[in-house]
Amino acid sequence: MMKQASKYKVWHLGFSISVALVSLAFVTQIKTQVLASSRIFLSDNTGNSLTPNISALEIFRKAYENRYTWNPQFPGYTAVVELKHDKKYYRGNVLVKPDMSLKVTGINEEEVRQLVEVSLQTILTHHRRVPFSEQHKNSIFKLIATDNTGVAEIFEQGEKTEARYKISHNQLTQVNRLLGNTAVSVDVLDSEKTSEGYLATRYRSTFQQPRTKQVMGVEESKDTYVKTSGYYVLTHQVIHDFQKGKLTDTADFTYSNIQLLQSAP
């Protein structure tokens, strides 16, 4: 379902899971009464493995800064993209500029071209390096809960958005956000550790009606990265779309002949 897959991927834009997601990468209905303080401290009797007296803001900041992102010297790159979808094969060219703008050429079908653009733009958004002090400068953080495995659940209240996160071992493992009339939850299922932070490599996105909790759709993505001239770049992505628990759509992207730009085109 090309249109449906495109729509769901558009909803991902701007979310940091690594996603995220993660950015990757996402809140359902959370009452604002939990915002009593922007600095909630963990005590020794909370029954968790986190260091006592670390604030919710600090827990989130460490996970945010532990994501793999491209440095300001990222030069951009070109690549060949191949897409398998609905028993059809498409091939085109990709240009990613240093400012993370993107251009896809060689694919004549507009909907297919947009699917490639939206899928790759999501990855670029996750890899854009934005300082924590800039991205979350007006946010208030609240520790909701912790458990004995070291997982912390944190609520963020921003000027225009609210989000709920789960964080484990300095990694964002779940992001929840309300987007218009849709609640989006992204779970990081696998990640890859690098010397410059972690990369979310497999994640599940669930779309729900906020009030009824009715699941509108589920997407699962698996990403493969290869380090090219100092930068981890996406080389393969498979997206599965599920409706009512059944697989309804698969898009398989392969990026090859990756060449970093020497100067701005």
XYZ file of C-alpha atoms in Angstrom:
265
model
C 0.000 0.000 0.000
C 2.224 2.734 -1.340
C 0.157 5.710 -0.212
C -0.313 4.273 3.264
C 3.369 3.471 3.641
C 4.301 6.974 2.507
C 1.854 8.522 4.940
C 3.252 6.633 7.903
C 6.830 7.481 6.984
C 5.939 11.174 6.755
C 4.714 10.978 10.346
C 8.192 9.817 11.397
C 9.948 12.965 10.253
C 11.756 14.921 12.921
C 11.674 12.164 15.558
C 14.914 10.970 17.329
C 14.758 7.335 18.365
C 18.310 6.796 17.642
C 15.561 6.824 15.445
C 15.692 7.835 16.782
C 15.040 7.125 16.113
C 15.474 7.528 16.117
C 14.136 11.875 15.085
C 14.448 8.374 15.830
C 12.306 9.799 16.330
C 6.707 10.406 19.711
C 3.038 11.189 23.213
C -0.270 9.729 23.873
C -2.653 11.309 26.396
C -0.508 12.307 29.422
C -1.817 14.770 31.961
C 0.187 17.937 32.453
C -0.088 17.573 36.246
C 3.106 15.509 36.140
C 5.083 18.643 35.355
C 5.612 19.646 38.937
C 9.335 20.065 38.484
C 11.945 20.119 35.760
C 14.495 18.445 38.009
C 13.268 15.260 39.658
C 15.963 13.417 41.610
C 16.266 9.646 42.064
C 16.664 8.503 45.656
C 18.506 5.423 46.950
C 15.215 3.613 47.654
C 13.747 3.800 44.133
C 14.797 0.208 43.413
C 16.645 0.968 40.185
C 20.227 0.647 38.985
C 20.553 4.295 37.971
C 22.929 6.530 39.873
C 21.130 8.331 42.717
C 20.602 12.063 42.419
C 20.682 12.204 38.626
C 17.920 14.415 37.295
C 15.407 13.412 34.644
C 16.876 16.121 32.433
C 20.366 14.660 32.830
C 19.204 11.093 32.083
C 17.556 12.255 28.877
C 20.450 14.512 27.890
C 22.959 11.663 28.188
C 20.821 9.399 26.000
C 20.261 12.201 23.486
C 23.973 12.916 23.204
C 24.779 9.189 22.991
C 23.014 8.883 19.611
C 25.189 8.582 16.531
C 25.019 11.774 14.488
C 27.101 13.251 11.700
C 29.528 16.000 12.687
C 29.269 19.544 11.261
C 31.878 18.669 8.627
C 29.589 16.073 7.021
C 30.116 16.680 3.275
C 27.018 14.967 1.875
C 27.117 12.122 -0.615
C 25.719 10.585 -3.776
C 24.366 7.050 -4.141
C 22.430 4.748 -6.416
C 19.087 3.679 -4.945
C 17.243 0.505 -5.857
C 13.727 -0.116 -4.582
C 11.740 -3.348 -4.660
C 8.066 -2.791 -3.974
C 4.830 -4.474 -4.972
C 6.696 -6.899 -7.258
C 8.244 -3.973 -9.114
C 11.822 -2.732 -9.330
C 12.933 0.899 -9.446
C 16.386 2.449 -9.780
C 17.466 6.042 -9.379
C 20.114 8.377 -8.026
C 20.339 10.146 -4.694
C 22.065 13.407 -3.810
C 22.412 14.320 -0.141
C 23.854 17.784 0.418
C 25.813 18.912 3.508
C 22.731 20.761 4.807
C 20.783 17.427 4.718
C 18.660 18.514 1.776
C 17.886 15.650 -0.549
C 17.208 15.088 -4.227
C 16.136 11.861 -5.934
C 16.368 11.612 -9.719
C 15.859 8.907 -12.310
C 12.557 7.630 -10.907
C 9.654 8.836 -13.017
C 6.754 7.662 -10.856
C 6.091 10.536 -8.448
C 4.688 8.386 -5.644
C 7.673 6.030 -5.774
C 10.129 8.919 -5.819
C 8.407 10.439 -2.788
C 8.573 7.129 -0.936
C 12.351 7.073 -1.426
C 12.664 10.717 -0.393
C 10.573 10.365 2.755
C 12.269 7.154 3.846
C 15.772 8.574 3.409
C 14.872 12.008 4.791
C 13.822 10.304 8.028
C 17.316 8.833 8.346
C 18.940 12.189 7.553
C 16.830 13.902 10.194
C 17.971 11.376 12.795
C 21.621 11.930 11.896
C 21.507 15.729 11.930
C 23.543 16.948 14.893
C 21.622 19.534 16.901
C 22.965 20.503 20.358
C 20.770 19.430 23.270
C 20.690 22.996 24.565
C 19.177 24.105 21.267
C 16.791 21.229 20.582
C 15.344 21.022 24.103
C 16.157 24.441 25.552
C 12.573 25.208 26.608
C 11.576 21.735 27.775
C 10.715 20.514 31.236
C 11.551 16.896 32.141
C 9.852 14.672 34.702
C 10.826 11.208 35.888
C 7.690 9.072 35.725
C 9.048 5.689 36.807
C 12.102 3.442 36.973
C 12.566 -0.297 37.390
C 15.262 -2.615 38.725
C 16.692 -3.232 35.249
C 17.747 0.384 34.880
C 14.908 1.526 32.580
C 13.739 5.081 33.225
C 10.471 6.496 31.879
C 10.643 10.242 31.325
C 8.075 12.829 30.300
C 9.032 15.950 28.366
C 6.905 19.068 28.154
C 8.004 21.449 25.422
C 6.548 24.726 24.226
C 4.501 23.054 21.503
C 4.922 19.323 22.058
C 4.784 16.639 24.713
C 6.675 13.363 24.573
C 7.253 10.288 26.715
C 10.433 8.236 26.539
C 11.940 5.052 27.888
C 15.690 5.084 28.401
C 17.954 2.145 29.172
C 21.750 2.202 29.502
C 21.982 5.677 27.948
C 19.868 4.697 24.951
C 16.399 5.827 23.923
C 14.429 2.590 23.638
C 10.921 4.014 23.229
C 9.509 7.343 22.060
C 5.840 8.357 22.256
C 4.273 11.459 20.789
C 0.858 12.773 19.797
C 0.800 14.055 16.219
C -2.485 15.751 15.459
C -5.102 13.037 15.836
C -2.609 10.195 15.840
C -0.569 8.738 18.700
C 2.762 7.354 17.525
C 4.922 4.981 19.558
C 8.346 3.890 18.355
C 10.189 0.983 20.006
C 13.879 0.434 19.281
C 14.347 -3.339 18.943
C 18.044 -3.467 18.011
C 20.931 -1.032 17.872
C 24.571 -0.942 16.844
C 27.229 0.540 19.086
C 29.896 2.704 17.510
C 32.733 4.732 18.990
C 30.634 7.842 18.264
C 27.308 6.717 19.705
C 24.632 4.141 18.984
C 22.614 3.590 15.811
C 19.056 2.265 15.925
C 19.015 -0.581 13.397
C 15.605 -2.177 13.967
C 12.504 -0.460 15.259
C 8.733 -0.735 15.337
C 6.328 2.190 14.894
C 2.741 1.841 16.106
C 0.013 4.307 15.077
C -3.096 4.565 17.262
C -6.232 6.565 17.820
C -5.403 8.461 21.048
C -8.779 8.008 22.756
C -9.809 4.522 21.714
C -6.252 3.119 21.481
C -7.316 1.494 18.225
C -4.237 0.512 16.253
C -4.312 2.120 12.810
C -1.160 0.450 11.556
C 2.253 -0.904 12.490
C 5.567 -0.523 10.667
C 8.776 -2.406 11.299
C 12.057 -1.185 9.833
C 15.455 -2.856 9.658
C 18.430 -0.697 8.694
C 21.991 -1.615 7.711
C 24.860 0.879 7.823
C 28.386 0.820 6.428
C 31.127 3.193 7.516
C 32.278 5.182 4.492
C 35.211 7.597 4.817
C 34.487 8.133 8.497
C 30.673 8.318 8.317
C 28.086 5.613 8.851
C 25.750 5.690 5.848
C 22.556 3.715 5.250
C 23.069 0.955 2.676
C 19.939 -1.157 3.114
C 16.489 -0.652 4.624
C 13.495 -2.970 4.674
C 10.123 -1.601 5.813
C 7.232 -3.931 6.594
C 3.710 -2.557 6.951
C 1.165 -4.465 9.045
C -2.605 -4.027 9.218
C -4.576 -5.925 11.858
C -1.554 -8.084 12.523
C -1.080 -9.130 8.905
C 1.767 -8.119 6.614
C 0.283 -5.943 3.872
C 3.256 -4.160 2.300
C 7.050 -4.377 2.042
C 9.495 -1.828 0.650
C 13.125 -2.884 0.184
C 15.695 -0.092 -0.371
C 19.325 -0.658 -1.337
C 21.864 2.180 -1.547
C 25.122 1.478 -3.401
C 28.036 3.286 -5.044
C 28.113 5.720 -2.133
C 30.494 8.604 -2.769
C 31.117 11.437 -0.332
C 31.026 14.874 -1.917
C 34.311 16.725 -2.230
C 32.616 20.107 -2.619
C 29.101 21.472 -2.745
C 27.423 20.548 -6.084
